[in-house]
Coordinates of C-alpha atoms in Angstrom, one line a residue:
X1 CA -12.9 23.1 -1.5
X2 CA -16.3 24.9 -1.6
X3 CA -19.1 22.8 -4.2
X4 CA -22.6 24.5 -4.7
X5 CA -25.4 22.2 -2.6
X6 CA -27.2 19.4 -4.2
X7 CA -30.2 19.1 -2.0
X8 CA -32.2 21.4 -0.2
X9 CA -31.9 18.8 2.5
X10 CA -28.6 19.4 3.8
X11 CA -29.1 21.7 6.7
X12 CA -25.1 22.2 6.5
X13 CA -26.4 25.1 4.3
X14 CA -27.5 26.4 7.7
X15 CA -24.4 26.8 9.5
X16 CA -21.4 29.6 8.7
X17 CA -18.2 28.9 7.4
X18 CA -15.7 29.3 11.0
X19 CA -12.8 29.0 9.2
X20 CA -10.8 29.2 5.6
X21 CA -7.3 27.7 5.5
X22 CA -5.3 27.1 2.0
X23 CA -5.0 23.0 3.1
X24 CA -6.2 20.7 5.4
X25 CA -4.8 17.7 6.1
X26 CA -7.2 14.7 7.9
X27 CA -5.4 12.2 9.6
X28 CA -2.1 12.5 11.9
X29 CA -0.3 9.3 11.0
X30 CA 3.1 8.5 9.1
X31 CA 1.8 10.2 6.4
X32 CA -0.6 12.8 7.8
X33 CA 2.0 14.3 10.0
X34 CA 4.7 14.5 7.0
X35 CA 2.3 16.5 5.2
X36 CA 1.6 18.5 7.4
X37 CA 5.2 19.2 8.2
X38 CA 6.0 20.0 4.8
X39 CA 2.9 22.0 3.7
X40 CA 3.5 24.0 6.9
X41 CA 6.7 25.2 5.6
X42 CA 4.9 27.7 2.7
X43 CA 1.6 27.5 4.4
X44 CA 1.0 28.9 7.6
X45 CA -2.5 28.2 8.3
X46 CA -2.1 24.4 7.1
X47 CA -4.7 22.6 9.5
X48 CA -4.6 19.2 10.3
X49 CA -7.2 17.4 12.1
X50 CA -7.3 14.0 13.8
X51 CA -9.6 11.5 15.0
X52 CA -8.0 9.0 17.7
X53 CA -4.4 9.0 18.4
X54 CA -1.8 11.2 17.7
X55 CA 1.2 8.8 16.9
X56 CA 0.9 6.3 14.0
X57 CA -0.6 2.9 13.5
X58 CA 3.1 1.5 13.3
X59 CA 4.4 2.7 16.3
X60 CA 0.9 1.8 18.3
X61 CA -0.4 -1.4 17.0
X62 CA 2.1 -2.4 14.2
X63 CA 5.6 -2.3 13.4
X64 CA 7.3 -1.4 16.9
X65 CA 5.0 -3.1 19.0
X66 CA 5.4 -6.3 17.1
X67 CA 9.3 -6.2 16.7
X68 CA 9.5 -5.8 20.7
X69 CA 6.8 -8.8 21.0
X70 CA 9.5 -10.9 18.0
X71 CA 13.2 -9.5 20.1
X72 CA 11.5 -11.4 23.4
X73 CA 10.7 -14.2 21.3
X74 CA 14.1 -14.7 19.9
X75 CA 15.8 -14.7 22.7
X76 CA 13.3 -17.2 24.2
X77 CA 14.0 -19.3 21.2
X78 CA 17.9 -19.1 21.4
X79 CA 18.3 -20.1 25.2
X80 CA 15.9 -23.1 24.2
X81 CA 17.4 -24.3 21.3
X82 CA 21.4 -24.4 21.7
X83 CA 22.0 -27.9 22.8
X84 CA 23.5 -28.2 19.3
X85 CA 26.5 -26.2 20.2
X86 CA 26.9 -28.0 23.5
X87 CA 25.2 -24.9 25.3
X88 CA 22.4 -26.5 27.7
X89 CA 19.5 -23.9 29.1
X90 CA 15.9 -23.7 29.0
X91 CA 14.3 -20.2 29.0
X92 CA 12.3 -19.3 32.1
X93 CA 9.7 -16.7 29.8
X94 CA 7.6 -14.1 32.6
X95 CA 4.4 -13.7 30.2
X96 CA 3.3 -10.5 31.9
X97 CA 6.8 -9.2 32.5
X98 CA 7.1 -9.4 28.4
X99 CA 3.9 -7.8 27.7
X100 CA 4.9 -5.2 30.3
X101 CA 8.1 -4.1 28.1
X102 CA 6.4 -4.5 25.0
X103 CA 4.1 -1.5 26.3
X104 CA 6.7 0.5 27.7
X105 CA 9.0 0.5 25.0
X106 CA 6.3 1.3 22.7
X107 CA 5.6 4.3 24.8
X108 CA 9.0 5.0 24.8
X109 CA 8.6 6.0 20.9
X110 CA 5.8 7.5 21.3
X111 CA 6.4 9.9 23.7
X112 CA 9.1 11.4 20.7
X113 CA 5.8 11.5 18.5
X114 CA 4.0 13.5 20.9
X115 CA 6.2 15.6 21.5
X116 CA 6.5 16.7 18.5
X117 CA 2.8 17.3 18.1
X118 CA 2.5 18.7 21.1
X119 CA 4.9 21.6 19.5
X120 CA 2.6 22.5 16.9
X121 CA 0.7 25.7 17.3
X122 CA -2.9 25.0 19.0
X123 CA -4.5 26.7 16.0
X124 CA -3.0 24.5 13.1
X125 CA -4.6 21.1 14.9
X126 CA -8.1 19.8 15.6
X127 CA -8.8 16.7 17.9
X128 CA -12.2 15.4 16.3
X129 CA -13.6 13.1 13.8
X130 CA -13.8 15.3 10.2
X131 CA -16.8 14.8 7.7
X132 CA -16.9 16.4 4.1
X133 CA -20.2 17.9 3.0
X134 CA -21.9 18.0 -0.2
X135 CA -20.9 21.5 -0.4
X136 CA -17.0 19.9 -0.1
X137 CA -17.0 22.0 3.2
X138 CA -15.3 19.9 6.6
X139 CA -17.4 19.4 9.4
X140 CA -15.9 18.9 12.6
X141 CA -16.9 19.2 16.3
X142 CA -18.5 22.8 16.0
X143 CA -16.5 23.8 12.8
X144 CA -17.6 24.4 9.5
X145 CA -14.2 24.6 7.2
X146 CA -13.5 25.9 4.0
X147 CA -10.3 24.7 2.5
X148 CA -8.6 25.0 -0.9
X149 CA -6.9 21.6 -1.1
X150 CA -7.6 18.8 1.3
X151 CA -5.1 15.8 2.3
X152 CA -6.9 12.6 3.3
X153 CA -4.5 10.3 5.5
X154 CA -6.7 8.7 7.5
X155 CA -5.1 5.2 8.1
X156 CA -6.8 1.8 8.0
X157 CA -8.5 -0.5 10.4
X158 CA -8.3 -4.5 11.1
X159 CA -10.5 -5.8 8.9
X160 CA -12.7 -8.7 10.8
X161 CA -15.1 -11.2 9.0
X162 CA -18.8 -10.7 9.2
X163 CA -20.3 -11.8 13.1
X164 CA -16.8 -12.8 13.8
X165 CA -16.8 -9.9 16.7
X166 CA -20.3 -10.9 18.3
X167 CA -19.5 -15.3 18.0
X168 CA -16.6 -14.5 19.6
X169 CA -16.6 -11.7 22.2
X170 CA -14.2 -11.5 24.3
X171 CA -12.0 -14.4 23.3
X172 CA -11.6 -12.2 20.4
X173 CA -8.2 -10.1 19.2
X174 CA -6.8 -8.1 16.4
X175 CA -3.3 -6.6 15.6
X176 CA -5.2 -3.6 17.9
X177 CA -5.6 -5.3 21.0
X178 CA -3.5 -8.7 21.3
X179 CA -0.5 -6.0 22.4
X180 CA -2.7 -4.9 25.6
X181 CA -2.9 -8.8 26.9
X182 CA -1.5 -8.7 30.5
X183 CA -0.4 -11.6 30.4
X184 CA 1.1 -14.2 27.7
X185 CA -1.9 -17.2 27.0
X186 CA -1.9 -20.3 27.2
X187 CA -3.6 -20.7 23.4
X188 CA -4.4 -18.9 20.4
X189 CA -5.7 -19.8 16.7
X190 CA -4.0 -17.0 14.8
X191 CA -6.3 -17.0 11.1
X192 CA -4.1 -15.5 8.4
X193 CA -0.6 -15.9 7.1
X194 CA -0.1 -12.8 5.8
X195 CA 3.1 -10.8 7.6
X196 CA 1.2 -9.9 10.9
X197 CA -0.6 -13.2 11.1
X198 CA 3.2 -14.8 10.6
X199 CA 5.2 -12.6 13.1
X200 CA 3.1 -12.8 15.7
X201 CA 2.1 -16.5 15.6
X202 CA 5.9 -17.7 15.5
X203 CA 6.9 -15.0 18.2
X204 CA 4.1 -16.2 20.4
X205 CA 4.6 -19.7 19.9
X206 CA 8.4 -19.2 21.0
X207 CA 6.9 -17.6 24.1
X208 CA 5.3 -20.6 24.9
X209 CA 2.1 -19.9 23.5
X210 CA 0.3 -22.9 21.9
X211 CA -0.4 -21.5 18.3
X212 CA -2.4 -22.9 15.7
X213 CA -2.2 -20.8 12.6
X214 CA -5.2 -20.8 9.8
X215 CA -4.5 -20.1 6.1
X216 CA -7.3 -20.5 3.5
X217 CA -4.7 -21.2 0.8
X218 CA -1.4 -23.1 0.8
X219 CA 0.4 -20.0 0.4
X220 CA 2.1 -17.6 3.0
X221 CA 3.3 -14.1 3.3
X222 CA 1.5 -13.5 -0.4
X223 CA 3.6 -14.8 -1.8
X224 CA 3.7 -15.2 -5.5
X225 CA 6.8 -17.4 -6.2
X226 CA 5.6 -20.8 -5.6
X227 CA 9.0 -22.6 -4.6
X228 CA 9.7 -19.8 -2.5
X229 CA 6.5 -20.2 -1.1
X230 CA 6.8 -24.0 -1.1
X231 CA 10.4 -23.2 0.7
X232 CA 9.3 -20.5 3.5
X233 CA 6.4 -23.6 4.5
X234 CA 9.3 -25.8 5.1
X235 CA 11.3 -23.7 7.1
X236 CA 8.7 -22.4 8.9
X237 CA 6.3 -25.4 10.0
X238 CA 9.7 -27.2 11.7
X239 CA 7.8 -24.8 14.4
X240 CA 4.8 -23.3 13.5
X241 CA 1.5 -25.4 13.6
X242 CA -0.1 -24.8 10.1
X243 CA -3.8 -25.6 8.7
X244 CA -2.9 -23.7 5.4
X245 CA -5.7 -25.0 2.7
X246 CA -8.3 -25.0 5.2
X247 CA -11.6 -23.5 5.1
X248 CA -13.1 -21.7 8.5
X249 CA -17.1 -22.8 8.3
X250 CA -18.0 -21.3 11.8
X251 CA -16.1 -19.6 15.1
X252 CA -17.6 -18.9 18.6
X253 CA -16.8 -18.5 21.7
X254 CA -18.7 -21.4 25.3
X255 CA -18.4 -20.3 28.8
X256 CA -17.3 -22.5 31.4
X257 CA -20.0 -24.1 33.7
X258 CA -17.1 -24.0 36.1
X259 CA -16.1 -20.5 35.9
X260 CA -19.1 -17.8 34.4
X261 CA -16.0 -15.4 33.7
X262 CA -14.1 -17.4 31.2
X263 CA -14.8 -18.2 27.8
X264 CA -13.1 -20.4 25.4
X265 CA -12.8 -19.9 21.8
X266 CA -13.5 -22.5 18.9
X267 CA -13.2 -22.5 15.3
X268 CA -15.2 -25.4 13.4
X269 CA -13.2 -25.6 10.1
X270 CA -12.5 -28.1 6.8
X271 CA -9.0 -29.0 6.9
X272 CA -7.0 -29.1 3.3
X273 CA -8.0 -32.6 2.9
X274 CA -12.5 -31.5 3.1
X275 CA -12.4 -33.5 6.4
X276 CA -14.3 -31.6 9.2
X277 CA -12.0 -30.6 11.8
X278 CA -12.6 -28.4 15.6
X279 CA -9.9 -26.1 17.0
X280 CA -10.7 -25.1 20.6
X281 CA -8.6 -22.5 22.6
X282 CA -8.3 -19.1 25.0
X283 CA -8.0 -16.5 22.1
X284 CA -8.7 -16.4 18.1
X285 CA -6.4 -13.9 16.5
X286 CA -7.7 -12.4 13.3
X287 CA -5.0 -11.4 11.3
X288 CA -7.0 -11.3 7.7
X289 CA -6.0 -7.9 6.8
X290 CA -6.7 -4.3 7.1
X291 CA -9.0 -1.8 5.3
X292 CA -8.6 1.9 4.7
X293 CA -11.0 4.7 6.5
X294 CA -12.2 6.7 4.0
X295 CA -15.8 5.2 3.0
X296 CA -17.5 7.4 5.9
X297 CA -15.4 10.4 5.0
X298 CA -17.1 11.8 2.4
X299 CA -14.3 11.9 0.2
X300 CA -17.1 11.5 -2.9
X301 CA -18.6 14.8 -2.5
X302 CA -15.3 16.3 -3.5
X303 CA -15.8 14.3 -6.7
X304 CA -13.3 11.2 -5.4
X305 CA -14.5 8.4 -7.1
X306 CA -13.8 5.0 -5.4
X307 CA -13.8 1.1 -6.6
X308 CA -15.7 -1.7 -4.9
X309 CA -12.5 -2.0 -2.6
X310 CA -12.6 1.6 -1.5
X311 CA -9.4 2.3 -3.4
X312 CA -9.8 5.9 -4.9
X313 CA -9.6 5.9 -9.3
X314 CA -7.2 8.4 -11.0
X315 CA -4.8 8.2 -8.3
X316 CA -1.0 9.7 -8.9
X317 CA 1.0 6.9 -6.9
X318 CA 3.8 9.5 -6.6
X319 CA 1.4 12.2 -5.2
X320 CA -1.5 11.2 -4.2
X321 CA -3.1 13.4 -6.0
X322 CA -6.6 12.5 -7.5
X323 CA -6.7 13.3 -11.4
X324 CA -7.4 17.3 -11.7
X325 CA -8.7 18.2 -8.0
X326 CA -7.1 20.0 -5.7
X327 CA -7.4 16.8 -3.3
X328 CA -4.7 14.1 -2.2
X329 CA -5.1 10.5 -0.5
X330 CA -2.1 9.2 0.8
X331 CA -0.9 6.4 2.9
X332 CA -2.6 3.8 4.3
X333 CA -5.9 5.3 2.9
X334 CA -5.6 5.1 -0.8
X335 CA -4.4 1.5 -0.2
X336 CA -1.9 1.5 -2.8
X337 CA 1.2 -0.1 -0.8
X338 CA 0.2 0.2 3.2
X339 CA 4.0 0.4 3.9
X340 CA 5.2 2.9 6.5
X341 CA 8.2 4.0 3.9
X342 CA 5.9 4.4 1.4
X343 CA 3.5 6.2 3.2
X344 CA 5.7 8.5 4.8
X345 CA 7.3 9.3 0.9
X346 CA 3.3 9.6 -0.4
X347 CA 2.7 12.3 2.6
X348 CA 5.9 14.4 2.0
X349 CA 5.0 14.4 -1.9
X350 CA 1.3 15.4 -0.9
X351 CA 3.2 17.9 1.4
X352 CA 5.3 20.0 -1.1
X353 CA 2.8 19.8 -4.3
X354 CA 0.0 22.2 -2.1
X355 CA 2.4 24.6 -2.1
X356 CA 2.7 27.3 -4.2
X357 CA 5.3 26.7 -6.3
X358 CA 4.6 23.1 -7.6
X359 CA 7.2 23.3 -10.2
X360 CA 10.2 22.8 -7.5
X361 CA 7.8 21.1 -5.0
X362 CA 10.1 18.0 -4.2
X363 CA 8.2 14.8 -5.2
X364 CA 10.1 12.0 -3.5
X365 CA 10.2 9.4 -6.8
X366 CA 8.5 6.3 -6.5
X367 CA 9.7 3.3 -3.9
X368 CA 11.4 0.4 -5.2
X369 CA 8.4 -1.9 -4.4
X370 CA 9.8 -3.7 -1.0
X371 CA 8.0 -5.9 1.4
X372 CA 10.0 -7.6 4.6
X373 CA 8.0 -10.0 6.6
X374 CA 9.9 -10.3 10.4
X375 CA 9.1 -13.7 10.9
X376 CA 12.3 -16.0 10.9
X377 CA 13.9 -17.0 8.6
X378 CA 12.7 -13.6 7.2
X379 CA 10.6 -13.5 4.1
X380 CA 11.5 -10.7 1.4
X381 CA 10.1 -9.6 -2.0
X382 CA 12.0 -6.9 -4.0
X383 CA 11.7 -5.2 -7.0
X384 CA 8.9 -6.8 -10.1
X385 CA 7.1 -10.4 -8.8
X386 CA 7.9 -13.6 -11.1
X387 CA 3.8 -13.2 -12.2
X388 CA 4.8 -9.9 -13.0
X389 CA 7.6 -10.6 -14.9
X390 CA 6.2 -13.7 -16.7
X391 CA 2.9 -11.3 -17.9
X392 CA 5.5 -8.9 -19.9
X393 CA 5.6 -11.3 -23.0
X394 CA 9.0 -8.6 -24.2
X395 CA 10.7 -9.5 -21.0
X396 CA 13.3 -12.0 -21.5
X397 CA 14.6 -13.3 -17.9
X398 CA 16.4 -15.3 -16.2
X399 CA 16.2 -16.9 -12.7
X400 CA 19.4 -17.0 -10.4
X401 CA 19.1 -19.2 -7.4
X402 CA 21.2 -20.3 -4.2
X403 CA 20.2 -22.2 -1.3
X404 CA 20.6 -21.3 2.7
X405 CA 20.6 -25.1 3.8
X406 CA 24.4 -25.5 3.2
X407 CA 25.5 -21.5 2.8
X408 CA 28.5 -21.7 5.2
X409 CA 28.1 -18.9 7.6
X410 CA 24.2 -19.7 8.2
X411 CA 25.2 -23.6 9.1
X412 CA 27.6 -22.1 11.3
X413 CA 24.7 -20.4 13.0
X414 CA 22.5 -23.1 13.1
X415 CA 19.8 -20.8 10.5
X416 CA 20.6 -22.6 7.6
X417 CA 17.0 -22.9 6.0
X418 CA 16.0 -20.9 3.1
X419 CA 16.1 -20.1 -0.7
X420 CA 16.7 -16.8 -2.8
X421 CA 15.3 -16.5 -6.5
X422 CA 17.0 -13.2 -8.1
X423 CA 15.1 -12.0 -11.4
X424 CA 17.3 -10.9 -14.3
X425 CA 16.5 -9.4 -17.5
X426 CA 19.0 -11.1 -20.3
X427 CA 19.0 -7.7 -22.5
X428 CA 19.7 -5.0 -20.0
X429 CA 22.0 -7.3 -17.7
X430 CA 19.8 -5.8 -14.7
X431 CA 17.8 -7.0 -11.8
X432 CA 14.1 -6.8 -12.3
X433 CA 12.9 -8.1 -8.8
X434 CA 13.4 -10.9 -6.5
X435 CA 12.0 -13.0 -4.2
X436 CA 13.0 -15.1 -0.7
X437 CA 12.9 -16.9 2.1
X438 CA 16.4 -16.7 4.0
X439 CA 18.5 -15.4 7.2
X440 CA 19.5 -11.9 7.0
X441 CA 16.8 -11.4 4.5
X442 CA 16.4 -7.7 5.6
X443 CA 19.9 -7.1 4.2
X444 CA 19.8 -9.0 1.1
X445 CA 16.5 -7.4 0.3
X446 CA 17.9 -3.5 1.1
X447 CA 21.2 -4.2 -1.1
X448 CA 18.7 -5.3 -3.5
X449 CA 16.7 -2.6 -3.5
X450 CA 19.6 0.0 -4.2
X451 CA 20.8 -2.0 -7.2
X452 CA 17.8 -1.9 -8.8
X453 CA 16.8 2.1 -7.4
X454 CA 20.4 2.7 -9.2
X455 CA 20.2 0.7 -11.9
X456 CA 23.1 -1.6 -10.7
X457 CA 24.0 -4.3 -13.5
X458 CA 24.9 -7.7 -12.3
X459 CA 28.6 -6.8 -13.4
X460 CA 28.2 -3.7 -11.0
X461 CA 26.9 -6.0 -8.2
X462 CA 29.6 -8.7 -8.4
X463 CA 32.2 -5.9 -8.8
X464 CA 31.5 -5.4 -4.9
X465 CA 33.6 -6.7 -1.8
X466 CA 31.4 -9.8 -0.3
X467 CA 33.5 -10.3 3.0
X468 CA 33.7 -14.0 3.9
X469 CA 32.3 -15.5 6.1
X470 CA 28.8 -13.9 6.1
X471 CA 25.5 -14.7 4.9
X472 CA 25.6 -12.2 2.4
X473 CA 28.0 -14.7 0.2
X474 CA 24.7 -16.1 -0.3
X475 CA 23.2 -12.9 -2.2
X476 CA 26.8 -13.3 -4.9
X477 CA 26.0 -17.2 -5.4
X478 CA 22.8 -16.4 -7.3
X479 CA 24.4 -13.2 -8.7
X480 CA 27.0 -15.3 -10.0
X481 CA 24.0 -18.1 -11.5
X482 CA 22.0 -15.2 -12.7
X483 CA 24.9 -14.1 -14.9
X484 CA 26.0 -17.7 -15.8
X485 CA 22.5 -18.0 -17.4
X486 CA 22.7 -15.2 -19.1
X487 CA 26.2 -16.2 -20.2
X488 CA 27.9 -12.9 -20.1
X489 CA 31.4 -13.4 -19.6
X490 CA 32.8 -12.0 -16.6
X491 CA 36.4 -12.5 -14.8
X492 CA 36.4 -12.4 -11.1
X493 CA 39.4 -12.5 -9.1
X494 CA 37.2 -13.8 -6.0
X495 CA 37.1 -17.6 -5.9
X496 CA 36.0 -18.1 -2.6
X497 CA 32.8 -20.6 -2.0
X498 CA 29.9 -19.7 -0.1
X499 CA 30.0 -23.2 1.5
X500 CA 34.1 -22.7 3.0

């Protein structure tokens, strides 16, 4: 995209165009790479240029690293606590051994990544940190690129609280580096109950660790339903150490008289009660978040306009495509839903509509909104949240509910902790959303999903085979409440309990 300069001061007007391509893409993650794949197809010269790793931020420092930390956890946590079936053992848990695997296996995927890059021509990639002009031109390394339509994927970052880095130095970690420790600690304040603040402060605390975990409101995993919320802290402080309500005044890091070469961390803080409280400890994990790249970019000489949270206005959630120019944010970068799914479905969209033929580009329709948080039991939100729901004054719903504490198969597993809220709409006899905190969560949450994707009535849903005994018995006990309270008649020839 080539814009006419605004100042005389920009010496870019000095350098030469090195290159014209129809698109470039910025940014080589999840959704970077799929459109590039896809805009490669039609597009020959499609360039895409990347500052930092090749791979993704879920297979480096998010999703697959953290599910390898949570597998060593669980089985940590299963060898530890089976006395109730008359199975006696207590985990012997090789810190640097698990650290170890969690790298290698996480190079493991990798590696597939890479090879796949490594596959694309020479001449269709640039390793280098971009920068649009004022003339909409890219500048990177010794390039000066013209292109006709420009893809932004540029990811996010951890976002850390002002001074936070310099009070605490090296006692300090993120989602970025906790995955590089060598060695399991013996401590760690983890601030933040979000879903990477969760996972990894359970995991690490079944790995021995002694976790402390901040929240500045009684709430966890965001989320919105409050006795799911007020369920998911039940279930998970019978093991997690929670200050949830607590407010962080100060963090640092003191130096041992003993020993120049260690540190230990501290956070001075106001527990939920307003009493002034001191948490002291080997690492503080700051797990408050993450914040797209794009406010460096240069993304507002293209005509991009942004809101005081970097989010970019006028934005086409099934595109990414920003109001009438020829320019597309996707992913993590126009923080819309910072879900890998999502963000790989926002980069193939981006992909196909710079092609030529935009009227049978294929625009992958919008996600089913779906969150999962790993921690256990899992936490799940599908579909419309009850605020949502409650805001639509022509909604008229109904809440279907079942408990996990007696749901047969999960006492038979000794997980039975947990609650499931279905949202159902009384005219349509559909699901609107739901929300919970249960075993096999994951599953519930994905069968879920579908119904609602396909427009699945509750008759639809209990006209399914629920084999007995699983946990998913649980997801037709609230099916069945939802449709009691909506008192459509329905005969089922199933009369099994979830409890037998």
């Amino acid at each position: 995209m080539n814009k006419q300069p605004d100042s005389a001061s920009d010496h870019s007007n000095d350098k030469k165009v090195t290159r014209k391509v129809s698109v470039a893409i910025i940014g080589a993650g999840t959704a970077g790479q799929n459109a590039f794949r896809q805009a490669r197809k039609i597009k020959e010269d499609a360039l895409i240029i990347n500052d930092g790793f090749w791979t993704t931020t879920c297979i480096e420092i998010g999703c697959m690293p953290s599910k390898l930390l949570i597998a060593a956890a669980d089985r940590a946590y299963d060898t530890n606590h089976s006395s109730e079936f008359g199975v006696h053992a207590s985990a012997q848990i090789d810190g640097k051994q698990v650290m170890e695997r969690v790298r290698a296996e996480r190079s493991h995927f990798a590696n597939y990544i890479k090879e796949q890059v490594d596959s694309w021509p020479e001449n269709n990639k640039i390793a280098g940190r971009a920068h649009i002009n004022k003339q909409g031109l890219i500048e990177v390394n010794d390039e000066l690129i013209e292109a006709e339509k420009i893809i932004v994927a540029t990811g996010s970052s951890t976002f850390i609280p002002d001074d936070w880095a310099k009070k605490l130095g090296k006692t300090l970690l993120t989602s970025d580096t906790v995955f590089e420790l060598a060695d399991l600690p013996k401590s760690m304040a983890v601030v933040g109950a979000g879903a990477i603040g969760l996972e990894l402060a359970q995991a690490f605390t079944r790995l021995g660790v002694d976790v402390t975990l901040f929240n500045q409101v009684k709430r966890v995993a965001g989320l919105k339903d409050d006795d799911i919320n007020n369920k998911a802290i039940d279930c998970l402080s019978r093991e997690l150490t929670m200050h949830l309500g607590s407010k962080i005044i100060n963090v640092g890091s003191q130096t041992s008289a003993d020993n120049a070469a260690s540190a230990a961390a501290f956070i001075d803080y106001e527990d939920s009660a307003g009493a002034s409280q001191q948490w002291q400890g080997e690492y503080v994990l700051v797990a408050t978040g993450r914040r797209n790249n794009i406010d460096e970019l240069g993304v507002e000489n293209l005509g991009v306009e942004l809101d005081e949270k970097n989010r970019p206005k006028q934005l086409d959630k099934r595109t990414g495509k920003i109001g009438d120019l020829e320019v597309y944010i996707v992913g993590d970068a126009n923080a819309n839903l910072p879900l890998l799914h999502v963000a790989s479905d926002e980069g193939f969209s981006a992909g196909s509509m710079v092609c030529d033929n935009k009227k049978d580009a294929y625009i992958r329709p919008p996600a089913t909104p779906f969150s999962i948080v790993f921690c256990s039991p899992q936490i799940v939100n599908v579909g419309m949240s009850l605020p949502e729901i409650q805001e639509d004054s022509e909604l008229e719903y109904v809440i279907g509910k079942v408990s996990f504490d007696n749901q047969g198969r999960s006492r038979v597993m000794g997980v039975n902790c947990g609650l499931l809220h279905i949202y159902g709409c009384k005219k349509t006899d559909r699901i609107l959303g739901a929300s919970m905190v249960a075993p096999d969560a994951e599953y519930i949450g994905h069968i879920l999903a579908m119904a609602i994707t396909n427009d699945l009535s509750i008759k639809d849903m209990l006209d399914m085979p629920f084999y007995h005994p699983t946990i998913l018995e649980g997801l037709r006990t609230a099916l069945h409440d939802v449709q009691q309270m909506m008192r459509i008649p329905y005969q089922s020839n199933d009369t099994q309990q979830d409890n037998s």
